[in-house]
Amino acid sequence: MSEHSSTSKVILALLAGASIGAIVGASAALLLSPNDGKTNRKKLKDKIHDMSDSMHEKAEDIIDDIQEEIEKLSSSEPEKEI
């Protein structure tokens, strides 16, 4: 397994965990609020949409950063003679 593949899997696992935690936390907060069900469902839907957009943007930024680092490292490696 390549180092890039391993790093990508770790990052995706962290993002998935953070997303799930955020959704569970937001859901619990809304379900325990004094508002009616319709208002809570709308707030929950909006929060999930906002968090999803935010996580996608952050994931794209992280992937771009990783790709830049990989390009830097691969261009700085000395060529090996066979």
Coordinates of N, CA and C in Angstrom, one line a residue:
M1 N 0.9 -1.2 0.0 CA 0.0 0.0 0.0 C 0.9 1.2 0.0
S2 N 0.6 2.2 -0.9 CA 1.4 3.4 -0.9 C 1.1 4.3 0.2
E3 N 2.1 5.2 0.5 CA 1.9 6.1 1.6 C 0.8 7.1 1.3
H4 N 0.6 7.5 0.0 CA -0.4 8.4 -0.4 C -1.8 7.8 -0.1
S5 N -2.0 6.5 -0.5 CA -3.3 5.8 -0.2 C -3.6 5.7 1.2
S6 N -2.6 5.4 2.0 CA -2.8 5.3 3.5 C -3.1 6.6 4.1
T7 N -2.5 7.7 3.7 CA -2.8 9.0 4.2 C -4.2 9.4 3.8
S8 N -4.6 9.2 2.6 CA -5.9 9.5 2.1 C -7.0 8.8 2.9
K9 N -6.7 7.5 3.2 CA -7.7 6.8 4.0 C -7.8 7.3 5.4
V10 N -6.7 7.7 6.0 CA -6.8 8.3 7.4 C -7.6 9.6 7.4
I11 N -7.3 10.5 6.4 CA -8.0 11.7 6.3 C -9.5 11.5 6.1
L12 N -9.8 10.6 5.2 CA -11.2 10.4 4.9 C -11.9 9.8 6.2
A13 N -11.2 9.0 6.9 CA -11.8 8.4 8.2 C -12.0 9.6 9.2
L14 N -11.1 10.5 9.3 CA -11.2 11.6 10.2 C -12.4 12.5 9.8
L15 N -12.5 12.8 8.5 CA -13.6 13.6 8.0 C -14.9 13.0 8.3
A16 N -15.0 11.7 8.0 CA -16.2 10.9 8.3 C -16.6 11.0 9.7
G17 N -15.6 10.7 10.6 CA -15.9 10.8 12.0 C -16.4 12.1 12.5
A18 N -15.7 13.2 12.0 CA -16.1 14.5 12.4 C -17.5 14.9 11.9
S19 N -17.8 14.4 10.7 CA -19.1 14.7 10.1 C -20.2 14.0 10.9
I20 N -20.0 12.8 11.3 CA -21.0 12.0 12.0 C -21.1 12.6 13.4
G21 N -20.0 13.0 14.0 CA -20.1 13.6 15.4 C -20.9 14.9 15.3
A22 N -20.6 15.7 14.3 CA -21.3 17.0 14.2 C -22.8 16.8 14.0
I23 N -23.2 15.8 13.1 CA -24.6 15.6 12.9 C -25.3 15.0 14.1
V24 N -24.6 14.1 14.8 CA -25.2 13.6 16.0 C -25.4 14.7 17.1
G25 N -24.4 15.5 17.2 CA -24.5 16.6 18.2 C -25.6 17.6 17.9
A26 N -25.7 18.0 16.6 CA -26.7 18.9 16.1 C -28.1 18.3 16.3
S27 N -28.2 17.1 16.0 CA -29.5 16.4 16.1 C -29.9 16.4 17.6
A28 N -29.0 16.0 18.5 CA -29.4 16.0 19.9 C -29.8 17.3 20.4
A29 N -29.1 18.4 20.0 CA -29.4 19.7 20.4 C -30.8 20.1 20.0
L30 N -31.1 19.8 18.7 CA -32.4 20.2 18.2 C -33.5 19.4 18.8
L31 N -33.3 18.1 19.0 CA -34.3 17.3 19.6 C -34.6 17.6 21.0
L32 N -33.7 18.2 21.7 CA -33.9 18.6 23.1 C -34.3 20.1 23.3
S33 N -34.5 20.7 22.1 CA -34.9 22.2 22.2 C -36.4 22.3 22.4
P34 N -36.9 23.4 22.9 CA -38.3 23.6 23.2 C -39.1 23.9 22.0
N35 N -38.6 24.0 20.8 CA -39.3 24.3 19.5 C -40.2 23.1 19.1
D36 N -41.2 23.4 18.2 CA -42.0 22.3 17.7 C -41.3 21.5 16.7
G37 N -41.8 20.3 16.3 CA -41.2 19.4 15.4 C -40.9 19.9 14.1
K38 N -41.8 20.7 13.5 CA -41.6 21.2 12.1 C -40.4 22.2 12.1
T39 N -40.4 23.0 13.1 CA -39.2 24.0 13.2 C -37.9 23.2 13.4
N40 N -37.9 22.2 14.3 CA -36.7 21.5 14.5 C -36.3 20.7 13.3
R41 N -37.2 20.1 12.5 CA -36.8 19.4 11.3 C -36.2 20.3 10.3
K42 N -36.8 21.5 10.1 CA -36.2 22.5 9.2 C -34.8 22.9 9.6
K43 N -34.6 23.2 10.9 CA -33.3 23.6 11.4 C -32.3 22.5 11.2
L44 N -32.7 21.3 11.5 CA -31.8 20.1 11.3 C -31.4 19.9 9.9
K45 N -32.4 20.1 9.0 CA -32.1 19.9 7.6 C -31.1 21.0 7.1
D46 N -31.4 22.2 7.5 CA -30.5 23.3 7.2 C -29.1 23.1 7.7
K47 N -29.0 22.7 9.0 CA -27.7 22.5 9.6 C -26.9 21.4 8.9
I48 N -27.6 20.3 8.6 CA -26.9 19.2 7.9 C -26.4 19.6 6.6
H49 N -27.2 20.4 5.9 CA -26.8 20.9 4.5 C -25.6 21.8 4.7
D50 N -25.6 22.7 5.7 CA -24.5 23.6 5.9 C -23.2 22.8 6.2
M51 N -23.3 21.9 7.1 CA -22.2 21.1 7.6 C -21.6 20.2 6.4
S52 N -22.5 19.7 5.6 CA -22.1 18.9 4.4 C -21.3 19.8 3.5
D53 N -21.8 20.9 3.2 CA -21.0 21.9 2.3 C -19.7 22.2 2.9
S54 N -19.7 22.5 4.1 CA -18.4 22.9 4.8 C -17.4 21.7 4.8
M55 N -17.9 20.5 5.0 CA -17.0 19.3 5.0 C -16.4 19.1 3.6
H56 N -17.3 19.2 2.6 CA -16.8 19.0 1.2 C -15.7 20.0 0.9
E57 N -15.9 21.3 1.3 CA -14.9 22.3 1.0 C -13.6 22.0 1.7
K58 N -13.7 21.6 3.0 CA -12.5 21.3 3.7 C -11.8 20.0 3.2
A59 N -12.6 19.0 2.7 CA -12.0 17.9 2.1 C -11.2 18.2 0.9
E60 N -11.8 19.1 0.0 CA -11.2 19.5 -1.2 C -9.9 20.2 -0.9
D61 N -9.9 21.1 0.1 CA -8.7 21.8 0.5 C -7.6 20.9 1.0
I62 N -8.0 19.9 1.8 CA -7.0 18.9 2.3 C -6.4 18.1 1.1
I63 N -7.3 17.7 0.2 CA -6.8 16.9 -0.9 C -5.9 17.7 -1.8
D64 N -6.2 19.0 -2.0 CA -5.3 19.9 -2.8 C -4.0 20.0 -2.1
D65 N -4.0 20.2 -0.8 CA -2.7 20.4 0.0 C -1.9 19.1 -0.1
I66 N -2.5 17.9 0.0 CA -1.8 16.7 -0.1 C -1.2 16.5 -1.5
Q67 N -2.0 16.8 -2.5 CA -1.4 16.7 -3.9 C -0.2 17.6 -4.1
E68 N -0.3 18.8 -3.6 CA 0.8 19.8 -3.7 C 2.1 19.2 -3.0
E69 N 1.9 18.7 -1.8 CA 3.0 18.1 -1.1 C 3.6 16.9 -1.8
I70 N 2.7 16.1 -2.4 CA 3.2 14.9 -3.1 C 4.0 15.4 -4.3
E71 N 3.5 16.4 -5.0 CA 4.3 16.9 -6.2 C 5.6 17.5 -5.8
K72 N 5.6 18.2 -4.7 CA 6.9 18.7 -4.2 C 7.9 17.6 -3.8
L73 N 7.4 16.6 -3.1 CA 8.3 15.5 -2.7 C 8.8 14.7 -3.9
S74 N 7.9 14.5 -4.9 CA 8.3 13.7 -6.0 C 9.2 14.4 -7.0
S75 N 9.1 15.8 -7.0 CA 10.0 16.5 -7.9 C 11.4 16.8 -7.2
S76 N 11.4 16.6 -5.9 CA 12.7 16.8 -5.2 C 13.5 15.6 -5.0
E77 N 12.9 14.4 -5.3 CA 13.6 13.1 -5.1 C 14.7 13.0 -6.2
P78 N 15.9 12.6 -5.8 CA 16.9 12.4 -6.8 C 16.6 11.2 -7.6
E79 N 17.0 11.2 -8.9 CA 16.7 10.1 -9.7 C 17.7 9.0 -9.4
K80 N 17.1 7.8 -9.4 CA 17.9 6.6 -9.1 C 18.4 5.9 -10.3
E81 N 19.6 5.5 -10.4 CA 20.1 4.8 -11.5 C 20.0 3.3 -11.3
I82 N 19.6 2.7 -12.4 CA 19.4 1.2 -12.3 C 20.6 0.5 -12.7

